[in-house]
Amino acid sequence: MLRRMILGAALLAGATYLPGSWLLADGAALVVWKGAGVALLAVWAAMAARSVDGWLLVAVLALGAAGDVLLEVAGLTVGACAFLAGHLVAVALYARNLRPITWAADGPIAVGRLLIIPLLAFSFPADRVAAPGIALYATGLAAMAAIAWLSRFPRNLVSFGALLFAVSDLLIFARLGPLAGSIIPDLLVWPLYFGGQTMIALGVARMVAPDNGLAPAS
């Protein structure tokens, strides 16, 4: 019951952050609100962790929450480093849990994600000096999304959640170029990101923490 309450609190914090950010002035309260959603997902995952994979999930979520906060208090580069570390941990988690792979069926999607995400990220910024660094980060993001597709975790949750995360970041990079001044990133970045993180948490937890109160994965 306590874990379900924490999960509910995580979903509430994540669902209300975007409208809250329109109502509140920038400050400590808004930073805490932003970090609370994924941080509570990490707490929820930690309460059910019983294996290396369970704790890797906790680390992925904790690094995501750190990135959420660091983006606000330390800037884009430091926040991106926390997210990149989370992507690398996620790669390790998914690589430990690969499904039997048929390359003719699975390879094109995995390779497509691995190539297209960094190429788009590199192409978006109007400031071409920033493009290589953004592409480097996006390579880690792409590796996470590609290996999520190849993992044994439910694709409708984990792989799709990883893709939503990637799209969210691509919208951030597009804000530096073709979508500069557009309202689209403002409306979609947070819902795609938090939705993706939630789907990843739920999908992995169903497989690695069977006592978490969720229905087993099909």
PDB file of C-alpha atoms in Angstrom:
ATOM      1  CA  MET A   1       0.000   0.000   0.000  1.00  0.00           C
ATOM      2  CA  LEU A   2       2.814   2.427   0.843  1.00  0.00           C
ATOM      3  CA  ARG A   3       4.496   1.733  -2.489  1.00  0.00           C
ATOM      4  CA  ARG A   4       1.234   2.385  -4.304  1.00  0.00           C
ATOM      5  CA  MET A   5       0.854   5.669  -2.451  1.00  0.00           C
ATOM      6  CA  ILE A   6       4.370   6.697  -3.471  1.00  0.00           C
ATOM      7  CA  LEU A   7       3.662   5.731  -7.073  1.00  0.00           C
ATOM      8  CA  GLY A   8       0.476   7.792  -6.956  1.00  0.00           C
ATOM      9  CA  ALA A   9       2.378  10.749  -5.530  1.00  0.00           C
ATOM     10  CA  ALA A  10       4.992  10.408  -8.293  1.00  0.00           C
ATOM     11  CA  LEU A  11       2.330  10.422 -10.988  1.00  0.00           C
ATOM     12  CA  LEU A  12       0.577  13.386  -9.387  1.00  0.00           C
ATOM     13  CA  ALA A  13       3.803  15.392  -9.137  1.00  0.00           C
ATOM     14  CA  GLY A  14       4.719  14.627 -12.737  1.00  0.00           C
ATOM     15  CA  ALA A  15       1.261  15.316 -14.117  1.00  0.00           C
ATOM     16  CA  THR A  16       0.930  18.672 -12.353  1.00  0.00           C
ATOM     17  CA  TYR A  17       4.429  20.057 -12.890  1.00  0.00           C
ATOM     18  CA  LEU A  18       3.814  21.554 -16.339  1.00  0.00           C
ATOM     19  CA  PRO A  19       0.711  23.589 -15.382  1.00  0.00           C
ATOM     20  CA  GLY A  20       2.437  24.459 -12.125  1.00  0.00           C
ATOM     21  CA  SER A  21       5.405  25.847 -14.039  1.00  0.00           C
ATOM     22  CA  TRP A  22       3.039  28.224 -15.831  1.00  0.00           C
ATOM     23  CA  LEU A  23       1.610  29.485 -12.550  1.00  0.00           C
ATOM     24  CA  LEU A  24       4.622  29.725 -10.258  1.00  0.00           C
ATOM     25  CA  ALA A  25       7.636  31.986 -10.580  1.00  0.00           C
ATOM     26  CA  ASP A  26      11.013  30.300 -10.934  1.00  0.00           C
ATOM     27  CA  GLY A  27      12.415  29.322  -7.564  1.00  0.00           C
ATOM     28  CA  ALA A  28      13.229  26.508  -5.182  1.00  0.00           C
ATOM     29  CA  ALA A  29       9.642  25.271  -4.937  1.00  0.00           C
ATOM     30  CA  LEU A  30       9.373  24.809  -8.688  1.00  0.00           C
ATOM     31  CA  VAL A  31      12.726  22.999  -8.825  1.00  0.00           C
ATOM     32  CA  VAL A  32      11.604  20.596  -6.097  1.00  0.00           C
ATOM     33  CA  TRP A  33       8.294  20.067  -7.894  1.00  0.00           C
ATOM     34  CA  LYS A  34      10.135  19.263 -11.119  1.00  0.00           C
ATOM     35  CA  GLY A  35      12.438  16.750  -9.480  1.00  0.00           C
ATOM     36  CA  ALA A  36       9.768  15.128  -7.341  1.00  0.00           C
ATOM     37  CA  GLY A  37       8.056  13.047 -10.027  1.00  0.00           C
ATOM     38  CA  VAL A  38      11.005  10.942 -11.155  1.00  0.00           C
ATOM     39  CA  ALA A  39      12.619  11.023  -7.693  1.00  0.00           C
ATOM     40  CA  LEU A  40       9.485   9.415  -6.234  1.00  0.00           C
ATOM     41  CA  LEU A  41       9.554   6.848  -9.033  1.00  0.00           C
ATOM     42  CA  ALA A  42      13.101   6.036  -7.905  1.00  0.00           C
ATOM     43  CA  VAL A  43      11.941   5.660  -4.289  1.00  0.00           C
ATOM     44  CA  TRP A  44       9.073   3.430  -5.434  1.00  0.00           C
ATOM     45  CA  ALA A  45      11.488   1.265  -7.432  1.00  0.00           C
ATOM     46  CA  ALA A  46      13.953   1.098  -4.532  1.00  0.00           C
ATOM     47  CA  MET A  47      11.283  -0.218  -2.168  1.00  0.00           C
ATOM     48  CA  ALA A  48      10.792  -3.238  -4.442  1.00  0.00           C
ATOM     49  CA  ALA A  49      14.396  -3.745  -5.632  1.00  0.00           C
ATOM     50  CA  ARG A  50      15.667  -7.242  -4.876  1.00  0.00           C
ATOM     51  CA  SER A  51      18.296  -7.746  -7.575  1.00  0.00           C
ATOM     52  CA  VAL A  52      21.044  -6.013  -9.541  1.00  0.00           C
ATOM     53  CA  ASP A  53      18.517  -5.194 -12.266  1.00  0.00           C
ATOM     54  CA  GLY A  54      16.167  -3.666  -9.727  1.00  0.00           C
ATOM     55  CA  TRP A  55      18.904  -1.412  -8.391  1.00  0.00           C
ATOM     56  CA  LEU A  56      20.010  -0.477 -11.891  1.00  0.00           C
ATOM     57  CA  LEU A  57      16.459   0.750 -12.486  1.00  0.00           C
ATOM     58  CA  VAL A  58      16.698   2.795  -9.289  1.00  0.00           C
ATOM     59  CA  ALA A  59      19.968   4.320 -10.533  1.00  0.00           C
ATOM     60  CA  VAL A  60      18.441   5.187 -13.927  1.00  0.00           C
ATOM     61  CA  LEU A  61      15.556   7.002 -12.265  1.00  0.00           C
ATOM     62  CA  ALA A  62      17.707   8.684  -9.611  1.00  0.00           C
ATOM     63  CA  LEU A  63      20.047  10.048 -12.281  1.00  0.00           C
ATOM     64  CA  GLY A  64      17.032  11.270 -14.238  1.00  0.00           C
ATOM     65  CA  ALA A  65      15.723  13.108 -11.181  1.00  0.00           C
ATOM     66  CA  ALA A  66      19.187  14.581 -10.612  1.00  0.00           C
ATOM     67  CA  GLY A  67      19.212  15.740 -14.226  1.00  0.00           C
ATOM     68  CA  ASP A  68      15.813  17.389 -13.806  1.00  0.00           C
ATOM     69  CA  VAL A  69      17.106  19.420 -10.870  1.00  0.00           C
ATOM     70  CA  LEU A  70      20.581  20.130 -12.220  1.00  0.00           C
ATOM     71  CA  LEU A  71      19.165  21.547 -15.451  1.00  0.00           C
ATOM     72  CA  GLU A  72      17.528  24.242 -13.333  1.00  0.00           C
ATOM     73  CA  VAL A  73      20.265  24.944 -10.785  1.00  0.00           C
ATOM     74  CA  ALA A  74      23.517  24.169 -12.655  1.00  0.00           C
ATOM     75  CA  GLY A  75      22.698  24.573 -16.348  1.00  0.00           C
ATOM     76  CA  LEU A  76      22.264  22.492 -19.464  1.00  0.00           C
ATOM     77  CA  THR A  77      25.725  20.888 -19.580  1.00  0.00           C
ATOM     78  CA  VAL A  78      25.727  19.601 -15.998  1.00  0.00           C
ATOM     79  CA  GLY A  79      22.136  18.404 -16.269  1.00  0.00           C
ATOM     80  CA  ALA A  80      22.895  16.649 -19.540  1.00  0.00           C
ATOM     81  CA  CYS A  81      25.818  14.830 -17.900  1.00  0.00           C
ATOM     82  CA  ALA A  82      23.461  13.398 -15.276  1.00  0.00           C
ATOM     83  CA  PHE A  83      21.033  12.279 -17.970  1.00  0.00           C
ATOM     84  CA  LEU A  84      23.855  10.780 -20.024  1.00  0.00           C
ATOM     85  CA  ALA A  85      25.010   8.795 -17.007  1.00  0.00           C
ATOM     86  CA  GLY A  86      21.434   7.546 -16.645  1.00  0.00           C
ATOM     87  CA  HIS A  87      21.368   6.493 -20.294  1.00  0.00           C
ATOM     88  CA  LEU A  88      24.593   4.518 -19.842  1.00  0.00           C
ATOM     89  CA  VAL A  89      23.202   2.747 -16.779  1.00  0.00           C
ATOM     90  CA  ALA A  90      20.037   1.991 -18.748  1.00  0.00           C
ATOM     91  CA  VAL A  91      22.152   0.527 -21.559  1.00  0.00           C
ATOM     92  CA  ALA A  92      23.772  -1.799 -19.007  1.00  0.00           C
ATOM     93  CA  LEU A  93      20.356  -2.767 -17.618  1.00  0.00           C
ATOM     94  CA  TYR A  94      18.883  -3.536 -21.024  1.00  0.00           C
ATOM     95  CA  ALA A  95      22.032  -5.325 -22.218  1.00  0.00           C
ATOM     96  CA  ARG A  96      21.766  -7.654 -19.222  1.00  0.00           C
ATOM     97  CA  ASN A  97      18.236  -8.500 -20.324  1.00  0.00           C
ATOM     98  CA  LEU A  98      18.354  -9.022 -24.081  1.00  0.00           C
ATOM     99  CA  ARG A  99      15.576 -11.010 -25.722  1.00  0.00           C
ATOM    100  CA  PRO A 100      16.326 -13.657 -28.367  1.00  0.00           C
ATOM    101  CA  ILE A 101      17.080 -11.415 -31.336  1.00  0.00           C
ATOM    102  CA  THR A 102      16.096 -11.972 -34.943  1.00  0.00           C
ATOM    103  CA  TRP A 103      18.205  -9.412 -36.744  1.00  0.00           C
ATOM    104  CA  ALA A 104      16.000  -9.301 -39.825  1.00  0.00           C
ATOM    105  CA  ALA A 105      13.071  -8.236 -37.632  1.00  0.00           C
ATOM    106  CA  ASP A 106      14.764  -6.421 -34.756  1.00  0.00           C
ATOM    107  CA  GLY A 107      17.906  -5.001 -36.334  1.00  0.00           C
ATOM    108  CA  PRO A 108      16.427  -2.305 -38.580  1.00  0.00           C
ATOM    109  CA  ILE A 109      14.567  -0.609 -35.731  1.00  0.00           C
ATOM    110  CA  ALA A 110      17.515  -0.766 -33.336  1.00  0.00           C
ATOM    111  CA  VAL A 111      19.996   0.477 -35.937  1.00  0.00           C
ATOM    112  CA  GLY A 112      17.528   3.120 -37.118  1.00  0.00           C
ATOM    113  CA  ARG A 113      17.228   4.536 -33.616  1.00  0.00           C
ATOM    114  CA  LEU A 114      20.991   4.390 -33.132  1.00  0.00           C
ATOM    115  CA  LEU A 115      21.620   6.421 -36.282  1.00  0.00           C
ATOM    116  CA  ILE A 116      18.634   8.725 -36.692  1.00  0.00           C
ATOM    117  CA  ILE A 117      18.520  10.167 -33.174  1.00  0.00           C
ATOM    118  CA  PRO A 118      22.120  11.535 -33.179  1.00  0.00           C
ATOM    119  CA  LEU A 119      21.821  12.731 -36.772  1.00  0.00           C
ATOM    120  CA  LEU A 120      18.687  14.725 -35.987  1.00  0.00           C
ATOM    121  CA  ALA A 121      20.231  16.093 -32.798  1.00  0.00           C
ATOM    122  CA  PHE A 122      23.324  17.191 -34.733  1.00  0.00           C
ATOM    123  CA  SER A 123      21.279  18.845 -37.461  1.00  0.00           C
ATOM    124  CA  PHE A 124      18.966  20.930 -35.251  1.00  0.00           C
ATOM    125  CA  PRO A 125      21.078  23.578 -33.453  1.00  0.00           C
ATOM    126  CA  ALA A 126      21.547  26.850 -35.279  1.00  0.00           C
ATOM    127  CA  ASP A 127      24.786  27.269 -33.317  1.00  0.00           C
ATOM    128  CA  ARG A 128      26.960  24.755 -35.143  1.00  0.00           C
ATOM    129  CA  VAL A 129      29.655  24.988 -32.469  1.00  0.00           C
ATOM    130  CA  ALA A 130      27.234  23.323 -30.033  1.00  0.00           C
ATOM    131  CA  ALA A 131      26.180  20.604 -32.472  1.00  0.00           C
ATOM    132  CA  PRO A 132      29.001  18.075 -31.822  1.00  0.00           C
ATOM    133  CA  GLY A 133      28.447  18.097 -28.055  1.00  0.00           C
ATOM    134  CA  ILE A 134      24.716  17.686 -28.527  1.00  0.00           C
ATOM    135  CA  ALA A 135      25.309  14.810 -30.937  1.00  0.00           C
ATOM    136  CA  LEU A 136      27.628  13.141 -28.405  1.00  0.00           C
ATOM    137  CA  TYR A 137      24.925  13.266 -25.756  1.00  0.00           C
ATOM    138  CA  ALA A 138      22.357  12.070 -28.295  1.00  0.00           C
ATOM    139  CA  THR A 139      24.529   9.044 -29.099  1.00  0.00           C
ATOM    140  CA  GLY A 140      24.088   7.851 -25.518  1.00  0.00           C
ATOM    141  CA  LEU A 141      20.383   8.600 -25.754  1.00  0.00           C
ATOM    142  CA  ALA A 142      20.167   6.658 -29.010  1.00  0.00           C
ATOM    143  CA  ALA A 143      22.043   3.670 -27.576  1.00  0.00           C
ATOM    144  CA  MET A 144      19.560   3.568 -24.695  1.00  0.00           C
ATOM    145  CA  ALA A 145      16.571   3.681 -27.044  1.00  0.00           C
ATOM    146  CA  ALA A 146      18.069   1.087 -29.397  1.00  0.00           C
ATOM    147  CA  ILE A 147      18.914  -1.459 -26.715  1.00  0.00           C
ATOM    148  CA  ALA A 148      15.547  -0.908 -25.027  1.00  0.00           C
ATOM    149  CA  TRP A 149      13.987  -2.265 -28.226  1.00  0.00           C
ATOM    150  CA  LEU A 150      16.237  -5.352 -28.029  1.00  0.00           C
ATOM    151  CA  SER A 151      15.590  -6.022 -24.337  1.00  0.00           C
ATOM    152  CA  ARG A 152      13.174  -8.575 -22.890  1.00  0.00           C
ATOM    153  CA  PHE A 153      11.180  -5.867 -21.146  1.00  0.00           C
ATOM    154  CA  PRO A 154       7.667  -5.145 -22.438  1.00  0.00           C
ATOM    155  CA  ARG A 155       8.102  -3.135 -25.626  1.00  0.00           C
ATOM    156  CA  ASN A 156       4.786  -1.345 -25.252  1.00  0.00           C
ATOM    157  CA  LEU A 157       6.160   0.177 -22.048  1.00  0.00           C
ATOM    158  CA  VAL A 158       9.967   0.203 -21.965  1.00  0.00           C
ATOM    159  CA  SER A 159      10.884   0.516 -25.641  1.00  0.00           C
ATOM    160  CA  PHE A 160       8.083   2.994 -26.303  1.00  0.00           C
ATOM    161  CA  GLY A 161       8.952   4.914 -23.145  1.00  0.00           C
ATOM    162  CA  ALA A 162      12.580   5.143 -24.257  1.00  0.00           C
ATOM    163  CA  LEU A 163      11.413   6.463 -27.621  1.00  0.00           C
ATOM    164  CA  LEU A 164       9.241   9.102 -25.933  1.00  0.00           C
ATOM    165  CA  PHE A 165      12.268  10.171 -23.876  1.00  0.00           C
ATOM    166  CA  ALA A 166      14.297  10.494 -27.077  1.00  0.00           C
ATOM    167  CA  VAL A 167      11.607  12.545 -28.822  1.00  0.00           C
ATOM    168  CA  SER A 168      11.403  14.836 -25.796  1.00  0.00           C
ATOM    169  CA  ASP A 169      15.134  15.527 -25.976  1.00  0.00           C
ATOM    170  CA  LEU A 170      15.007  16.021 -29.731  1.00  0.00           C
ATOM    171  CA  LEU A 171      12.349  18.684 -29.199  1.00  0.00           C
ATOM    172  CA  ILE A 172      14.703  20.435 -26.780  1.00  0.00           C
ATOM    173  CA  PHE A 173      17.416  20.432 -29.440  1.00  0.00           C
ATOM    174  CA  ALA A 174      14.920  21.570 -32.081  1.00  0.00           C
ATOM    175  CA  ARG A 175      14.173  24.549 -29.859  1.00  0.00           C
ATOM    176  CA  LEU A 176      17.752  25.621 -30.590  1.00  0.00           C
ATOM    177  CA  GLY A 177      17.033  25.677 -34.318  1.00  0.00           C
ATOM    178  CA  PRO A 178      13.947  24.926 -36.414  1.00  0.00           C
ATOM    179  CA  LEU A 179      11.493  25.199 -33.499  1.00  0.00           C
ATOM    180  CA  ALA A 180      13.012  28.327 -31.954  1.00  0.00           C
ATOM    181  CA  GLY A 181      10.146  30.410 -30.611  1.00  0.00           C
ATOM    182  CA  SER A 182       7.615  27.620 -31.158  1.00  0.00           C
ATOM    183  CA  ILE A 183       5.170  26.631 -28.443  1.00  0.00           C
ATOM    184  CA  ILE A 184       5.419  22.954 -29.411  1.00  0.00           C
ATOM    185  CA  PRO A 185       8.448  22.127 -27.225  1.00  0.00           C
ATOM    186  CA  ASP A 186       6.915  23.997 -24.305  1.00  0.00           C
ATOM    187  CA  LEU A 187       3.796  21.862 -24.536  1.00  0.00           C
ATOM    188  CA  LEU A 188       5.335  18.468 -25.307  1.00  0.00           C
ATOM    189  CA  VAL A 189       8.817  18.155 -23.788  1.00  0.00           C
ATOM    190  CA  TRP A 190       7.732  17.503 -20.210  1.00  0.00           C
ATOM    191  CA  PRO A 191       4.760  15.178 -20.903  1.00  0.00           C
ATOM    192  CA  LEU A 192       6.846  13.073 -23.302  1.00  0.00           C
ATOM    193  CA  TYR A 193       9.779  12.940 -20.884  1.00  0.00           C
ATOM    194  CA  PHE A 194       7.836  12.136 -17.738  1.00  0.00           C
ATOM    195  CA  GLY A 195       5.546   9.747 -19.583  1.00  0.00           C
ATOM    196  CA  GLY A 196       8.592   7.960 -20.978  1.00  0.00           C
ATOM    197  CA  GLN A 197      10.281   7.693 -17.589  1.00  0.00           C
ATOM    198  CA  THR A 198       7.087   6.360 -16.033  1.00  0.00           C
ATOM    199  CA  MET A 199       6.621   3.749 -18.741  1.00  0.00           C
ATOM    200  CA  ILE A 200      10.235   2.616 -18.354  1.00  0.00           C
ATOM    201  CA  ALA A 201       9.849   2.348 -14.577  1.00  0.00           C
ATOM    202  CA  LEU A 202       6.616   0.379 -14.775  1.00  0.00           C
ATOM    203  CA  GLY A 203       7.797  -1.917 -17.547  1.00  0.00           C
ATOM    204  CA  VAL A 204      11.129  -2.827 -15.963  1.00  0.00           C
ATOM    205  CA  ALA A 205       9.641  -3.200 -12.483  1.00  0.00           C
ATOM    206  CA  ARG A 206       7.087  -5.715 -13.716  1.00  0.00           C
ATOM    207  CA  MET A 207       9.934  -7.982 -14.778  1.00  0.00           C
ATOM    208  CA  VAL A 208      12.548  -7.486 -12.065  1.00  0.00           C
ATOM    209  CA  ALA A 209      10.446  -6.740  -8.961  1.00  0.00           C
ATOM    210  CA  PRO A 210       7.511  -9.151  -8.954  1.00  0.00           C
ATOM    211  CA  ASP A 211       6.381  -8.047  -5.474  1.00  0.00           C
ATOM    212  CA  ASN A 212       5.830  -4.419  -6.500  1.00  0.00           C
ATOM    213  CA  GLY A 213       2.051  -4.673  -6.597  1.00  0.00           C
ATOM    214  CA  LEU A 214       1.807  -4.446 -10.384  1.00  0.00           C
ATOM    215  CA  ALA A 215       0.242  -7.019 -12.626  1.00  0.00           C
ATOM    216  CA  PRO A 216       2.860  -9.363 -14.132  1.00  0.00           C
ATOM    217  CA  ALA A 217       4.027  -8.631 -17.630  1.00  0.00           C
ATOM    218  CA  SER A 218       2.408 -10.584 -20.387  1.00  0.00           C
TER     219      SER A 218
END
